[in-house]
Amino acid sequence: MAAREHGSKTGSGFISAEQGAVDRRERLRRLALETIDLSKDPYFMKNHLGQYECRLCLTLHKNEGNYLAHTQGKRHQQNLAKRAAREAAEKAVAPAPQRRIAIRKSVKIGRPGYRVTKQFDPESKTRSLLFQIDFPEIEEGERPRHRFMSAIEQKKETTDWRYQYLLFAAEPYETVCFKVPNWEVDKGSSGGGPGNKFFNHWDPDGKVYSLQVPFKAGGQRATLAPPPPPQSLGGGHPGMMMHPGGRGTGANSMMMMPPPLGMIRGAGVGGGGGRGIGMPPPPPPQPQM
């Protein structure tokens, strides 16, 4: 006991307290290395000087055992708790990622068959169109869809405000489009009903999609037309022009056209500001008394 407390001499057969501590730390380091995989530790790093560093606590360690002892200490455990609390708070505040809908890329098999029927109601003086589209090879569980498109939305033709477009789509068929008059559609009540003439129906047995589009009476929308060109007033002065609908005392206003360039004094041809062509010569000067 005395030799252990006060050290031992070489060859005495006793181990000093300092040597025993070194051996104990070495055994603990080997045990930790066998149970803990440092390659999976996100905070363990070996710098260019060969030292080991804790990236969480920003501390340097001489060997792996010293680093493992640090990870069991109070400072490292407190930093781990703070990091976990901060990540939990950021996760609660961060918005949920938006779910992106994958675009379906199916092989088109062509255009569907269709029938269009023009209808007229003599009682209400209204017109309607009945579309019947055949989708015999439509995908299982798929239902056809339709939508209206204005003239400015489409990019295939020149914009013409007199027409609108009606589209039908169903996989795996190509989308078909119908060009119809740009009249106001009578969709009636949103909930539908027996008096509502605007309806659509899908027959899953016959694979036929029907859509009836009624137009309101007198619902033809006004379109912008270019103004007519000015008309010449027959039998009048060549400088007189008549423009329908212009300002004036009557429905047709008279406009005086500007005189020709040659009739303006000082606009003569041939250099200089002489008198114009077609103007009478000035009177001779009066003799002075």
PDB file of C-alpha atoms in Angstrom:
ATOM      1  CA  MET A   1       0.000   0.000   0.000  1.00  0.00           C
ATOM      2  CA  ALA A   2       2.809   2.390   0.869  1.00  0.00           C
ATOM      3  CA  ALA A   3       4.420   1.810  -2.482  1.00  0.00           C
ATOM      4  CA  ARG A   4       1.143   2.591  -4.306  1.00  0.00           C
ATOM      5  CA  GLU A   5       0.527   5.769  -2.284  1.00  0.00           C
ATOM      6  CA  HIS A   6       4.055   7.152  -2.494  1.00  0.00           C
ATOM      7  CA  GLY A   7       5.061   5.698  -5.867  1.00  0.00           C
ATOM      8  CA  SER A   8       7.190   2.672  -6.652  1.00  0.00           C
ATOM      9  CA  LYS A   9      10.704   2.132  -7.646  1.00  0.00           C
ATOM     10  CA  THR A  10      11.826   0.433 -10.805  1.00  0.00           C
ATOM     11  CA  GLY A  11      11.674  -3.340 -10.411  1.00  0.00           C
ATOM     12  CA  SER A  12       9.616  -3.210  -7.199  1.00  0.00           C
ATOM     13  CA  GLY A  13       6.588  -4.841  -8.885  1.00  0.00           C
ATOM     14  CA  PHE A  14       4.077  -2.065  -7.997  1.00  0.00           C
ATOM     15  CA  ILE A  15       2.265   0.356 -10.374  1.00  0.00           C
ATOM     16  CA  SER A  16       2.066   4.048  -9.491  1.00  0.00           C
ATOM     17  CA  ALA A  17      -1.280   5.952  -9.334  1.00  0.00           C
ATOM     18  CA  GLU A  18      -0.401   8.021 -12.395  1.00  0.00           C
ATOM     19  CA  GLN A  19       0.374   4.943 -14.464  1.00  0.00           C
ATOM     20  CA  GLY A  20      -2.877   3.325 -13.307  1.00  0.00           C
ATOM     21  CA  ALA A  21      -4.882   6.354 -14.446  1.00  0.00           C
ATOM     22  CA  VAL A  22      -3.242   6.226 -17.853  1.00  0.00           C
ATOM     23  CA  ASP A  23      -4.032   2.535 -18.187  1.00  0.00           C
ATOM     24  CA  ARG A  24      -7.641   3.123 -17.130  1.00  0.00           C
ATOM     25  CA  ARG A  25      -8.157   5.884 -19.679  1.00  0.00           C
ATOM     26  CA  GLU A  26      -6.647   3.715 -22.353  1.00  0.00           C
ATOM     27  CA  ARG A  27      -9.035   0.852 -21.544  1.00  0.00           C
ATOM     28  CA  LEU A  28     -12.000   3.254 -21.606  1.00  0.00           C
ATOM     29  CA  ARG A  29     -10.844   4.677 -24.943  1.00  0.00           C
ATOM     30  CA  ARG A  30     -10.612   1.218 -26.491  1.00  0.00           C
ATOM     31  CA  LEU A  31     -14.029   0.294 -25.120  1.00  0.00           C
ATOM     32  CA  ALA A  32     -15.551   3.496 -26.474  1.00  0.00           C
ATOM     33  CA  LEU A  33     -13.961   2.975 -29.860  1.00  0.00           C
ATOM     34  CA  GLU A  34     -15.477  -0.482 -30.011  1.00  0.00           C
ATOM     35  CA  THR A  35     -18.990   0.729 -29.115  1.00  0.00           C
ATOM     36  CA  ILE A  36     -19.069   4.234 -30.732  1.00  0.00           C
ATOM     37  CA  ASP A  37     -18.428   4.847 -34.427  1.00  0.00           C
ATOM     38  CA  LEU A  38     -16.790   8.283 -34.720  1.00  0.00           C
ATOM     39  CA  SER A  39     -17.288   8.332 -38.486  1.00  0.00           C
ATOM     40  CA  LYS A  40     -21.031   8.767 -37.868  1.00  0.00           C
ATOM     41  CA  ASP A  41     -20.557  11.594 -35.371  1.00  0.00           C
ATOM     42  CA  PRO A  42     -21.516  14.854 -37.196  1.00  0.00           C
ATOM     43  CA  TYR A  43     -19.453  16.995 -34.810  1.00  0.00           C
ATOM     44  CA  PHE A  44     -16.201  14.986 -34.969  1.00  0.00           C
ATOM     45  CA  MET A  45     -13.519  16.381 -37.286  1.00  0.00           C
ATOM     46  CA  LYS A  46      -9.776  15.954 -37.737  1.00  0.00           C
ATOM     47  CA  ASN A  47      -8.046  19.153 -38.831  1.00  0.00           C
ATOM     48  CA  HIS A  48      -4.917  19.611 -40.947  1.00  0.00           C
ATOM     49  CA  LEU A  49      -2.694  19.609 -37.854  1.00  0.00           C
ATOM     50  CA  GLY A  50      -3.717  16.078 -36.902  1.00  0.00           C
ATOM     51  CA  GLN A  51      -5.778  17.272 -33.932  1.00  0.00           C
ATOM     52  CA  TYR A  52      -9.362  16.299 -33.235  1.00  0.00           C
ATOM     53  CA  GLU A  53     -11.987  19.032 -33.081  1.00  0.00           C
ATOM     54  CA  CYS A  54     -15.559  19.223 -31.801  1.00  0.00           C
ATOM     55  CA  ARG A  55     -17.464  21.396 -34.259  1.00  0.00           C
ATOM     56  CA  LEU A  56     -20.336  21.869 -31.817  1.00  0.00           C
ATOM     57  CA  CYS A  57     -18.300  23.174 -28.891  1.00  0.00           C
ATOM     58  CA  LEU A  58     -15.281  24.409 -30.926  1.00  0.00           C
ATOM     59  CA  THR A  59     -12.770  22.549 -28.736  1.00  0.00           C
ATOM     60  CA  LEU A  60      -9.496  20.806 -29.668  1.00  0.00           C
ATOM     61  CA  HIS A  61      -8.485  17.323 -28.453  1.00  0.00           C
ATOM     62  CA  LYS A  62      -5.217  15.434 -28.680  1.00  0.00           C
ATOM     63  CA  ASN A  63      -6.660  11.997 -29.351  1.00  0.00           C
ATOM     64  CA  GLU A  64      -9.928  10.179 -29.899  1.00  0.00           C
ATOM     65  CA  GLY A  65     -10.225   9.141 -26.271  1.00  0.00           C
ATOM     66  CA  ASN A  66     -10.056  12.736 -25.144  1.00  0.00           C
ATOM     67  CA  TYR A  67     -12.806  13.624 -27.619  1.00  0.00           C
ATOM     68  CA  LEU A  68     -14.977  10.741 -26.392  1.00  0.00           C
ATOM     69  CA  ALA A  69     -14.523  11.900 -22.822  1.00  0.00           C
ATOM     70  CA  HIS A  70     -15.580  15.401 -23.924  1.00  0.00           C
ATOM     71  CA  THR A  71     -18.781  14.103 -25.511  1.00  0.00           C
ATOM     72  CA  GLN A  72     -19.826  12.690 -22.125  1.00  0.00           C
ATOM     73  CA  GLY A  73     -19.175  15.984 -20.374  1.00  0.00           C
ATOM     74  CA  LYS A  74     -21.620  18.653 -19.251  1.00  0.00           C
ATOM     75  CA  ARG A  75     -20.660  21.279 -21.828  1.00  0.00           C
ATOM     76  CA  HIS A  76     -21.194  19.017 -24.831  1.00  0.00           C
ATOM     77  CA  GLN A  77     -24.518  17.726 -23.502  1.00  0.00           C
ATOM     78  CA  GLN A  78     -25.821  21.276 -22.919  1.00  0.00           C
ATOM     79  CA  ASN A  79     -24.879  22.324 -26.442  1.00  0.00           C
ATOM     80  CA  LEU A  80     -26.657  19.268 -27.825  1.00  0.00           C
ATOM     81  CA  ALA A  81     -29.829  20.206 -25.920  1.00  0.00           C
ATOM     82  CA  LYS A  82     -29.674  23.812 -27.181  1.00  0.00           C
ATOM     83  CA  ARG A  83     -29.176  22.689 -30.774  1.00  0.00           C
ATOM     84  CA  ALA A  84     -32.138  20.276 -30.561  1.00  0.00           C
ATOM     85  CA  ALA A  85     -34.414  23.003 -29.111  1.00  0.00           C
ATOM     86  CA  ARG A  86     -33.433  25.489 -31.842  1.00  0.00           C
ATOM     87  CA  GLU A  87     -34.008  22.981 -34.655  1.00  0.00           C
ATOM     88  CA  ALA A  88     -37.433  22.075 -33.213  1.00  0.00           C
ATOM     89  CA  ALA A  89     -38.429  25.752 -33.121  1.00  0.00           C
ATOM     90  CA  GLU A  90     -37.264  26.353 -36.699  1.00  0.00           C
ATOM     91  CA  LYS A  91     -39.100  23.287 -37.928  1.00  0.00           C
ATOM     92  CA  ALA A  92     -42.357  24.475 -36.327  1.00  0.00           C
ATOM     93  CA  VAL A  93     -42.077  27.949 -37.870  1.00  0.00           C
ATOM     94  CA  ALA A  94     -40.962  26.867 -41.342  1.00  0.00           C
ATOM     95  CA  PRO A  95     -43.863  26.447 -43.835  1.00  0.00           C
ATOM     96  CA  ALA A  96     -44.669  23.014 -45.128  1.00  0.00           C
ATOM     97  CA  PRO A  97     -43.099  22.298 -48.524  1.00  0.00           C
ATOM     98  CA  GLN A  98     -45.504  22.609 -51.424  1.00  0.00           C
ATOM     99  CA  ARG A  99     -46.418  19.386 -53.085  1.00  0.00           C
ATOM    100  CA  ARG A 100     -45.651  19.469 -56.772  1.00  0.00           C
ATOM    101  CA  ILE A 101     -48.099  17.685 -59.008  1.00  0.00           C
ATOM    102  CA  ALA A 102     -46.346  15.574 -61.609  1.00  0.00           C
ATOM    103  CA  ILE A 103     -47.298  16.346 -65.188  1.00  0.00           C
ATOM    104  CA  ARG A 104     -48.838  13.384 -66.902  1.00  0.00           C
ATOM    105  CA  LYS A 105     -47.141  12.394 -70.134  1.00  0.00           C
ATOM    106  CA  SER A 106     -49.397   9.973 -71.938  1.00  0.00           C
ATOM    107  CA  VAL A 107     -49.357   8.949 -75.586  1.00  0.00           C
ATOM    108  CA  LYS A 108     -52.206  10.596 -77.520  1.00  0.00           C
ATOM    109  CA  ILE A 109     -54.316   8.312 -79.699  1.00  0.00           C
ATOM    110  CA  GLY A 110     -56.021  10.968 -81.833  1.00  0.00           C
ATOM    111  CA  ARG A 111     -59.097  13.144 -81.800  1.00  0.00           C
ATOM    112  CA  PRO A 112     -62.495  11.905 -80.598  1.00  0.00           C
ATOM    113  CA  GLY A 113     -65.615  11.815 -82.720  1.00  0.00           C
ATOM    114  CA  TYR A 114     -68.258  14.474 -82.187  1.00  0.00           C
ATOM    115  CA  ARG A 115     -71.734  15.676 -83.165  1.00  0.00           C
ATOM    116  CA  VAL A 116     -72.912  19.303 -82.949  1.00  0.00           C
ATOM    117  CA  THR A 117     -76.627  20.126 -83.101  1.00  0.00           C
ATOM    118  CA  LYS A 118     -77.985  23.653 -83.545  1.00  0.00           C
ATOM    119  CA  GLN A 119     -81.213  24.293 -81.624  1.00  0.00           C
ATOM    120  CA  PHE A 120     -83.763  27.125 -81.600  1.00  0.00           C
ATOM    121  CA  ASP A 121     -86.550  27.720 -79.082  1.00  0.00           C
ATOM    122  CA  PRO A 122     -89.429  29.585 -80.803  1.00  0.00           C
ATOM    123  CA  GLU A 123     -91.087  30.484 -77.480  1.00  0.00           C
ATOM    124  CA  SER A 124     -88.114  32.218 -75.865  1.00  0.00           C
ATOM    125  CA  LYS A 125     -86.447  33.124 -79.185  1.00  0.00           C
ATOM    126  CA  THR A 126     -83.151  31.694 -77.927  1.00  0.00           C
ATOM    127  CA  ARG A 127     -80.534  29.575 -79.618  1.00  0.00           C
ATOM    128  CA  SER A 128     -78.382  26.794 -78.200  1.00  0.00           C
ATOM    129  CA  LEU A 129     -75.736  24.274 -79.228  1.00  0.00           C
ATOM    130  CA  LEU A 130     -75.636  20.624 -78.196  1.00  0.00           C
ATOM    131  CA  PHE A 131     -72.196  18.975 -78.245  1.00  0.00           C
ATOM    132  CA  GLN A 132     -71.857  15.176 -78.076  1.00  0.00           C
ATOM    133  CA  ILE A 133     -68.260  13.922 -77.875  1.00  0.00           C
ATOM    134  CA  ASP A 134     -67.421  10.208 -78.151  1.00  0.00           C
ATOM    135  CA  PHE A 135     -64.584   8.847 -75.963  1.00  0.00           C
ATOM    136  CA  PRO A 136     -64.762   5.057 -76.493  1.00  0.00           C
ATOM    137  CA  GLU A 137     -61.186   4.419 -75.250  1.00  0.00           C
ATOM    138  CA  ILE A 138     -61.070   6.842 -72.343  1.00  0.00           C
ATOM    139  CA  GLU A 139     -58.874   5.854 -69.387  1.00  0.00           C
ATOM    140  CA  GLU A 140     -60.473   3.965 -66.518  1.00  0.00           C
ATOM    141  CA  GLY A 141     -61.905   6.329 -63.908  1.00  0.00           C
ATOM    142  CA  GLU A 142     -61.358   9.389 -66.118  1.00  0.00           C
ATOM    143  CA  ARG A 143     -64.150  11.931 -66.720  1.00  0.00           C
ATOM    144  CA  PRO A 144     -64.084  14.400 -69.645  1.00  0.00           C
ATOM    145  CA  ARG A 145     -63.708  18.113 -68.908  1.00  0.00           C
ATOM    146  CA  HIS A 146     -64.654  21.291 -70.760  1.00  0.00           C
ATOM    147  CA  ARG A 147     -63.872  24.998 -70.497  1.00  0.00           C
ATOM    148  CA  PHE A 148     -64.514  28.254 -72.343  1.00  0.00           C
ATOM    149  CA  MET A 149     -61.598  30.245 -73.764  1.00  0.00           C
ATOM    150  CA  SER A 150     -61.677  33.848 -74.908  1.00  0.00           C
ATOM    151  CA  ALA A 151     -60.242  35.005 -78.208  1.00  0.00           C
ATOM    152  CA  ILE A 152     -57.295  36.662 -76.519  1.00  0.00           C
ATOM    153  CA  GLU A 153     -56.241  33.452 -74.700  1.00  0.00           C
ATOM    154  CA  GLN A 154     -55.686  31.362 -77.792  1.00  0.00           C
ATOM    155  CA  LYS A 155     -52.507  31.764 -79.871  1.00  0.00           C
ATOM    156  CA  LYS A 156     -53.427  29.813 -82.999  1.00  0.00           C
ATOM    157  CA  GLU A 157     -55.505  32.412 -84.863  1.00  0.00           C
ATOM    158  CA  THR A 158     -55.711  36.177 -85.103  1.00  0.00           C
ATOM    159  CA  THR A 159     -57.733  37.658 -82.264  1.00  0.00           C
ATOM    160  CA  ASP A 160     -61.359  38.064 -83.347  1.00  0.00           C
ATOM    161  CA  TRP A 161     -63.732  39.314 -80.657  1.00  0.00           C
ATOM    162  CA  ARG A 162     -66.750  37.963 -82.533  1.00  0.00           C
ATOM    163  CA  TYR A 163     -65.909  34.396 -81.468  1.00  0.00           C
ATOM    164  CA  GLN A 164     -65.044  32.394 -78.379  1.00  0.00           C
ATOM    165  CA  TYR A 165     -63.701  28.850 -78.028  1.00  0.00           C
ATOM    166  CA  LEU A 166     -65.033  25.760 -76.273  1.00  0.00           C
ATOM    167  CA  LEU A 167     -62.525  23.023 -75.363  1.00  0.00           C
ATOM    168  CA  PHE A 168     -63.048  19.347 -74.487  1.00  0.00           C
ATOM    169  CA  ALA A 169     -60.307  17.171 -72.972  1.00  0.00           C
ATOM    170  CA  ALA A 170     -59.992  13.558 -71.829  1.00  0.00           C
ATOM    171  CA  GLU A 171     -57.014  11.216 -71.626  1.00  0.00           C
ATOM    172  CA  PRO A 172     -55.603   9.744 -73.840  1.00  0.00           C
ATOM    173  CA  TYR A 173     -57.342  11.778 -76.566  1.00  0.00           C
ATOM    174  CA  GLU A 174     -56.153  15.073 -77.981  1.00  0.00           C
ATOM    175  CA  THR A 175     -57.939  18.222 -76.834  1.00  0.00           C
ATOM    176  CA  VAL A 176     -60.577  19.362 -79.339  1.00  0.00           C
ATOM    177  CA  CYS A 177     -61.728  22.976 -79.711  1.00  0.00           C
ATOM    178  CA  PHE A 178     -64.908  24.468 -81.217  1.00  0.00           C
ATOM    179  CA  LYS A 179     -65.206  28.061 -82.435  1.00  0.00           C
ATOM    180  CA  VAL A 180     -68.609  29.437 -81.409  1.00  0.00           C
ATOM    181  CA  PRO A 181     -70.146  32.946 -81.521  1.00  0.00           C
ATOM    182  CA  ASN A 182     -69.100  35.267 -78.719  1.00  0.00           C
ATOM    183  CA  TRP A 183     -72.601  35.517 -77.267  1.00  0.00           C
ATOM    184  CA  GLU A 184     -73.474  35.562 -73.586  1.00  0.00           C
ATOM    185  CA  VAL A 185     -74.092  32.038 -72.282  1.00  0.00           C
ATOM    186  CA  ASP A 186     -77.212  31.491 -70.190  1.00  0.00           C
ATOM    187  CA  LYS A 187     -75.860  29.302 -67.369  1.00  0.00           C
ATOM    188  CA  GLY A 188     -78.895  29.833 -65.135  1.00  0.00           C
ATOM    189  CA  SER A 189     -78.581  29.001 -61.436  1.00  0.00           C
ATOM    190  CA  SER A 190     -75.337  27.487 -60.198  1.00  0.00           C
ATOM    191  CA  GLY A 191     -77.152  24.579 -58.564  1.00  0.00           C
ATOM    192  CA  GLY A 192     -78.902  23.531 -61.745  1.00  0.00           C
ATOM    193  CA  GLY A 193     -82.537  22.500 -61.894  1.00  0.00           C
ATOM    194  CA  PRO A 194     -85.316  21.541 -64.288  1.00  0.00           C
ATOM    195  CA  GLY A 195     -85.391  25.055 -65.790  1.00  0.00           C
ATOM    196  CA  ASN A 196     -81.665  25.259 -66.331  1.00  0.00           C
ATOM    197  CA  LYS A 197     -80.835  24.674 -69.988  1.00  0.00           C
ATOM    198  CA  PHE A 198     -77.080  24.665 -69.452  1.00  0.00           C
ATOM    199  CA  PHE A 199     -76.092  21.120 -68.481  1.00  0.00           C
ATOM    200  CA  ASN A 200     -73.478  18.435 -69.076  1.00  0.00           C
ATOM    201  CA  HIS A 201     -73.780  14.664 -68.788  1.00  0.00           C
ATOM    202  CA  TRP A 202     -71.281  11.805 -68.937  1.00  0.00           C
ATOM    203  CA  ASP A 203     -72.551   8.397 -69.994  1.00  0.00           C
ATOM    204  CA  PRO A 204     -70.029   5.854 -68.613  1.00  0.00           C
ATOM    205  CA  ASP A 205     -71.657   3.017 -70.573  1.00  0.00           C
ATOM    206  CA  GLY A 206     -71.863   4.663 -73.978  1.00  0.00           C
ATOM    207  CA  LYS A 207     -68.704   6.731 -73.381  1.00  0.00           C
ATOM    208  CA  VAL A 208     -70.451   9.889 -74.632  1.00  0.00           C
ATOM    209  CA  TYR A 209     -70.021  13.312 -73.051  1.00  0.00           C
ATOM    210  CA  SER A 210     -72.888  15.753 -73.723  1.00  0.00           C
ATOM    211  CA  LEU A 211     -72.897  19.502 -73.169  1.00  0.00           C
ATOM    212  CA  GLN A 212     -75.720  21.915 -74.010  1.00  0.00           C
ATOM    213  CA  VAL A 213     -74.766  25.596 -74.294  1.00  0.00           C
ATOM    214  CA  PRO A 214     -77.777  27.989 -74.412  1.00  0.00           C
ATOM    215  CA  PHE A 215     -77.341  31.631 -75.375  1.00  0.00           C
ATOM    216  CA  LYS A 216     -79.367  34.442 -73.877  1.00  0.00           C
ATOM    217  CA  ALA A 217     -81.985  36.175 -76.000  1.00  0.00           C
ATOM    218  CA  GLY A 218     -80.389  39.274 -77.478  1.00  0.00           C
ATOM    219  CA  GLY A 219     -77.155  38.323 -75.787  1.00  0.00           C
ATOM    220  CA  GLN A 220     -75.025  38.994 -78.816  1.00  0.00           C
ATOM    221  CA  ARG A 221     -72.105  41.054 -77.583  1.00  0.00           C
ATOM    222  CA  ALA A 222     -71.241  44.226 -79.424  1.00  0.00           C
ATOM    223  CA  THR A 223     -68.037  44.066 -81.410  1.00  0.00           C
ATOM    224  CA  LEU A 224     -65.817  46.932 -82.445  1.00  0.00           C
ATOM    225  CA  ALA A 225     -65.969  47.631 -86.182  1.00  0.00           C
ATOM    226  CA  PRO A 226     -63.674  50.049 -88.045  1.00  0.00           C
ATOM    227  CA  PRO A 227     -65.316  53.361 -89.068  1.00  0.00           C
ATOM    228  CA  PRO A 228     -66.323  53.669 -92.752  1.00  0.00           C
ATOM    229  CA  PRO A 229     -64.057  55.734 -95.043  1.00  0.00           C
ATOM    230  CA  PRO A 230     -65.086  59.323 -95.814  1.00  0.00           C
ATOM    231  CA  GLN A 231     -67.321  59.740 -98.854  1.00  0.00           C
ATOM    232  CA  SER A 232     -67.005  62.408-101.537  1.00  0.00           C
ATOM    233  CA  LEU A 233     -69.897  64.822-101.882  1.00  0.00           C
ATOM    234  CA  GLY A 234     -71.104  64.308-105.440  1.00  0.00           C
ATOM    235  CA  GLY A 235     -71.511  67.404-107.589  1.00  0.00           C
ATOM    236  CA  GLY A 236     -69.976  69.744-105.014  1.00  0.00           C
ATOM    237  CA  HIS A 237     -66.761  71.594-104.643  1.00  0.00           C
ATOM    238  CA  PRO A 238     -63.715  69.304-104.980  1.00  0.00           C
ATOM    239  CA  GLY A 239     -62.483  70.590-101.636  1.00  0.00           C
ATOM    240  CA  MET A 240     -65.717  69.522 -99.869  1.00  0.00           C
ATOM    241  CA  MET A 241     -65.861  66.078 -98.184  1.00  0.00           C
ATOM    242  CA  MET A 242     -68.742  64.475 -96.260  1.00  0.00           C
ATOM    243  CA  HIS A 243     -68.069  62.233 -93.215  1.00  0.00           C
ATOM    244  CA  PRO A 244     -71.066  60.382 -91.772  1.00  0.00           C
ATOM    245  CA  GLY A 245     -71.671  60.820 -88.106  1.00  0.00           C
ATOM    246  CA  GLY A 246     -69.256  63.757 -87.756  1.00  0.00           C
ATOM    247  CA  ARG A 247     -69.796  66.993 -85.864  1.00  0.00           C
ATOM    248  CA  GLY A 248     -72.007  69.571 -87.525  1.00  0.00           C
ATOM    249  CA  THR A 249     -75.544  70.783 -87.761  1.00  0.00           C
ATOM    250  CA  GLY A 250     -76.857  67.572 -89.260  1.00  0.00           C
ATOM    251  CA  ALA A 251     -76.084  63.855 -89.293  1.00  0.00           C
ATOM    252  CA  ASN A 252     -73.569  64.436 -92.073  1.00  0.00           C
ATOM    253  CA  SER A 253     -71.022  67.179 -91.496  1.00  0.00           C
ATOM    254  CA  MET A 254     -69.103  69.023 -94.171  1.00  0.00           C
ATOM    255  CA  MET A 255     -65.340  69.366 -93.980  1.00  0.00           C
ATOM    256  CA  MET A 256     -63.373  71.902 -95.990  1.00  0.00           C
ATOM    257  CA  MET A 257     -60.210  70.315 -97.295  1.00  0.00           C
ATOM    258  CA  PRO A 258     -57.048  72.448 -97.202  1.00  0.00           C
ATOM    259  CA  PRO A 259     -56.156  74.220-100.489  1.00  0.00           C
ATOM    260  CA  PRO A 260     -53.443  72.775-102.714  1.00  0.00           C
ATOM    261  CA  LEU A 261     -49.886  73.712-102.015  1.00  0.00           C
ATOM    262  CA  GLY A 262     -49.598  75.785-105.205  1.00  0.00           C
ATOM    263  CA  MET A 263     -52.497  78.076-104.213  1.00  0.00           C
ATOM    264  CA  ILE A 264     -50.783  79.264-101.032  1.00  0.00           C
ATOM    265  CA  ARG A 265     -48.967  82.601-101.385  1.00  0.00           C
ATOM    266  CA  GLY A 266     -45.280  82.233-100.835  1.00  0.00           C
ATOM    267  CA  ALA A 267     -45.239  78.513-101.684  1.00  0.00           C
ATOM    268  CA  GLY A 268     -44.244  78.789-105.299  1.00  0.00           C
ATOM    269  CA  VAL A 269     -42.122  76.314-107.169  1.00  0.00           C
ATOM    270  CA  GLY A 270     -38.630  77.093-108.337  1.00  0.00           C
ATOM    271  CA  GLY A 271     -36.642  78.643-105.501  1.00  0.00           C
ATOM    272  CA  GLY A 272     -37.439  81.838-103.717  1.00  0.00           C
ATOM    273  CA  GLY A 273     -40.576  83.041-102.056  1.00  0.00           C
ATOM    274  CA  GLY A 274     -42.312  84.355-105.165  1.00  0.00           C
ATOM    275  CA  ARG A 275     -46.037  84.342-105.627  1.00  0.00           C
ATOM    276  CA  GLY A 276     -47.759  81.009-105.964  1.00  0.00           C
ATOM    277  CA  ILE A 277     -48.972  79.393-109.104  1.00  0.00           C
ATOM    278  CA  GLY A 278     -52.570  80.217-109.915  1.00  0.00           C
ATOM    279  CA  MET A 279     -52.656  83.490-107.982  1.00  0.00           C
ATOM    280  CA  PRO A 280     -53.464  86.720-109.888  1.00  0.00           C
ATOM    281  CA  PRO A 281     -50.629  89.275-110.260  1.00  0.00           C
ATOM    282  CA  PRO A 282     -50.572  92.119-107.786  1.00  0.00           C
ATOM    283  CA  PRO A 283     -52.015  95.452-108.932  1.00  0.00           C
ATOM    284  CA  PRO A 284     -49.533  98.026-110.334  1.00  0.00           C
ATOM    285  CA  PRO A 285     -48.321 100.686-107.913  1.00  0.00           C
ATOM    286  CA  GLN A 286     -50.263 103.946-107.906  1.00  0.00           C
ATOM    287  CA  PRO A 287     -48.338 107.015-109.116  1.00  0.00           C
ATOM    288  CA  GLN A 288     -47.394 109.340-106.287  1.00  0.00           C
ATOM    289  CA  MET A 289     -48.417 112.919-106.566  1.00  0.00           C
TER     290      MET A 289
END
